[in-house]
Coordinates of C-alpha atoms in Angstrom, one line a residue:
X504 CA 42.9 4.0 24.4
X505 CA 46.0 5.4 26.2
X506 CA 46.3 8.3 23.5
X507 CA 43.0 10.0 25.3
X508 CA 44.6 9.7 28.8
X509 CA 45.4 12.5 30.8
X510 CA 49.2 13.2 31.0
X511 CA 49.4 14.6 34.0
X512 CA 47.8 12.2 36.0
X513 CA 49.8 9.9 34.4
X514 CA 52.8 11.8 35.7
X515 CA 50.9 11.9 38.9
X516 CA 50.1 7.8 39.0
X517 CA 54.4 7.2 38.0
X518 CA 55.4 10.2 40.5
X519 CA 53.8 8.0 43.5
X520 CA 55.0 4.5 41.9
X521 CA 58.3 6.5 42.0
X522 CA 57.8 7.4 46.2
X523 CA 57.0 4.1 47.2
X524 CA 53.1 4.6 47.2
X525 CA 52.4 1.8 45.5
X526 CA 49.0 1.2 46.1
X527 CA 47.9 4.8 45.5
X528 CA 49.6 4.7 42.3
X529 CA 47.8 1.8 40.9
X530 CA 44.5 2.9 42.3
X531 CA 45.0 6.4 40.4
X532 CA 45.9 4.1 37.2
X533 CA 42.7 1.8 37.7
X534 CA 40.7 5.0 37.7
X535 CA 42.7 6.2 34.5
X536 CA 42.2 2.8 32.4
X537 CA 38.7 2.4 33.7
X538 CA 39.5 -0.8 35.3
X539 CA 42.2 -3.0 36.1
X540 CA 43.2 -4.1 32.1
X541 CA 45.5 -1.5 31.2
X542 CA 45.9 0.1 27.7
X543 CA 49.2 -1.7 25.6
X544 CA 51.4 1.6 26.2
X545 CA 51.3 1.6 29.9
X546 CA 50.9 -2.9 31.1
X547 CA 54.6 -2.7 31.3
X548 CA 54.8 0.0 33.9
X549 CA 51.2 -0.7 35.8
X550 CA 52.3 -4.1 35.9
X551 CA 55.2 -3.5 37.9
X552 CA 53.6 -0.8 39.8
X553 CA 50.9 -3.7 40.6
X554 CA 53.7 -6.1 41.5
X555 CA 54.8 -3.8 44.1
X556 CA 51.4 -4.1 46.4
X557 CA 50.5 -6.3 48.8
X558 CA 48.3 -8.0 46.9
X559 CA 48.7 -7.5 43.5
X560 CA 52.1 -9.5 43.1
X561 CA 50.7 -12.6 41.1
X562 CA 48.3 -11.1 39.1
X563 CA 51.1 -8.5 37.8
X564 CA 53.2 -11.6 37.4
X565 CA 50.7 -13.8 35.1
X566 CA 49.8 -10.8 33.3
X567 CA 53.1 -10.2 32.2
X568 CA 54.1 -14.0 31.9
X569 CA 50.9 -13.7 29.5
X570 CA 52.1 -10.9 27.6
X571 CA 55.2 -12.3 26.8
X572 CA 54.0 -16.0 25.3
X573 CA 51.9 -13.2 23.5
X574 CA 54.7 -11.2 21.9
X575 CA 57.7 -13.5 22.0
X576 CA 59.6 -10.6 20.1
X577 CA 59.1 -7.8 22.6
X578 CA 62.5 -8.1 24.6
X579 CA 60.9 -5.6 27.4
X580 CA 58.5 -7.9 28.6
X581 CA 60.9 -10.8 30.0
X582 CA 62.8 -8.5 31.9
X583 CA 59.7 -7.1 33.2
X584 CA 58.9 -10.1 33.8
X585 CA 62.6 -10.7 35.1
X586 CA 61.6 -7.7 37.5
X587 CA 58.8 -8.6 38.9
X588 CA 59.9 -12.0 40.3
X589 CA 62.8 -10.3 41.9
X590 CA 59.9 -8.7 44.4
X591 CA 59.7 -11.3 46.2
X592 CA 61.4 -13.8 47.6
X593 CA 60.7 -17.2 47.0
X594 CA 61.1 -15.6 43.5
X595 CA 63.5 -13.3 43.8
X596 CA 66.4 -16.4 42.6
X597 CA 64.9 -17.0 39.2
X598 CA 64.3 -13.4 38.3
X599 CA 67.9 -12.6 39.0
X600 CA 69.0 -15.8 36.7
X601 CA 66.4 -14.5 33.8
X602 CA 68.1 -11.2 34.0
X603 CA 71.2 -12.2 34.1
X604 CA 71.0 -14.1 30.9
X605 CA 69.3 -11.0 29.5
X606 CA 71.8 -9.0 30.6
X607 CA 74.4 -11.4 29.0
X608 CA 72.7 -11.6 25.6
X609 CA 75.1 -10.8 22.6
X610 CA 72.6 -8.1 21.4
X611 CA 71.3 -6.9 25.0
X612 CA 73.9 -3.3 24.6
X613 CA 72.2 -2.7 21.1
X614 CA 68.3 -3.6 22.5
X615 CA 69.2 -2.5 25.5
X616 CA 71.0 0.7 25.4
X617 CA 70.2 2.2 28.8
X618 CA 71.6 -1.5 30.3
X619 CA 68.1 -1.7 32.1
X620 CA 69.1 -5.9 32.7
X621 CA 72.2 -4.7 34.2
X622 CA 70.4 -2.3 36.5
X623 CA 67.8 -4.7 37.0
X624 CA 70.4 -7.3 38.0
X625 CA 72.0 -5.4 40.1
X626 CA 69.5 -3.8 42.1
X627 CA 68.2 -7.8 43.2
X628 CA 71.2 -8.8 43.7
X629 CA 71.3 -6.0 46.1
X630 CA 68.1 -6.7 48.3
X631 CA 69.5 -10.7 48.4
X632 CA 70.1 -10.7 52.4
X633 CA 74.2 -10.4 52.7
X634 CA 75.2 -14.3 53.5
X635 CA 77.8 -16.3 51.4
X636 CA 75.7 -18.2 49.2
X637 CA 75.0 -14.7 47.9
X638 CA 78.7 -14.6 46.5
X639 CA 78.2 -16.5 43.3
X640 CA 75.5 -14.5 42.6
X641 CA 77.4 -11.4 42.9
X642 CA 80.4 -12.8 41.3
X643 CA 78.7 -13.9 38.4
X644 CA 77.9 -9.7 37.8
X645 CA 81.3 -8.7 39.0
X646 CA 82.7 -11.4 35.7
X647 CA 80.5 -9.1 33.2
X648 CA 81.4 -5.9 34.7
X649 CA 84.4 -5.5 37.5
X650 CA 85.3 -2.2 37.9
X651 CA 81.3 -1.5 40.3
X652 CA 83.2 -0.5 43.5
X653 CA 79.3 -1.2 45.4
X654 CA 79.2 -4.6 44.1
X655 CA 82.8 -5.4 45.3
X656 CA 81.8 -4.0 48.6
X657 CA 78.9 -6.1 48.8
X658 CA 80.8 -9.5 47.8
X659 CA 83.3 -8.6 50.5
X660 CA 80.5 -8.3 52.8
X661 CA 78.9 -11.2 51.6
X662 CA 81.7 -13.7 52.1
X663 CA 82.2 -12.4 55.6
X664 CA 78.8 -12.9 56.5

């Protein structure tokens, strides 16, 4: 089904997930897949996209939750997964320890060559609001991977706070 898909407004649908125009991008995907079940090749990437609207957070969520239990072996889907509950909030806490451990895996450098945990973890522990129970969060990264000048900066700034 995604083979017939129009690659450049698939380009188009990820170039406004890219600009923050969530909602625009997932309608333009919608009107791609023909509804709001997306082909295999593109659930990872609509799913997040969903996860970024308003509305479309816990659908997004048990989606990908579903797609996991589906196919335990695909390591891509728990750290979308991962991802997703960073989005929010009252989420945000378990995503970052699910991507930590993913990040800490023995094999995550050779499944995960482009260290997409580790840039995952990072960027969450990045929108956690600046207070010192964010420290062991940050420390825990800065143990796997010291010399990150930004995250140094921001446990500084998070103890102070």
């Amino acid at each position: 089904r995604g083979a017939s898909l129009d690659p450049a407004q698939i380009a188009e649908a990820r170039r406004l997930a890219q600009q923050g125009l969530s909602v625009e991008s997932v309608a333009l995907y919608r009107k791609l897949f023909g509804g709001p079940v997306p082909p295999a090749a593109f659930a990872i990437e609509y799913y997040q996209t969903l996860a970024g609207t308003p509305d479309g957070h816990p659908e997004a969520r048990e989606a990908v939750a579903l797609l996991a239990a589906k196919h335990p072996a695909d390591r891509r889907l728990p750290l979308a997964l991962a991802r997703i509950m960073t989005y929010r909030e009252g989420s945000r806490s378990e995503g970052i320890r699910r991507l930590q451990a993913l990040a800490q895996q023995p094999d995550a450098q050779q499944q995960d060559p482009m260290g997409d945990a580790r840039a995952a973890w990072r960027d969450a522990l990045q929108w956690e609001a600046l207070a010192p129970e964010a420290a062991g969060g940050i420390e825990a990264y800065l143990r796997l991977f010291p010399n990150d000048p930004l995250m140094q900066q921001r446990l500084a700034d998070a103890r102070r706070a």
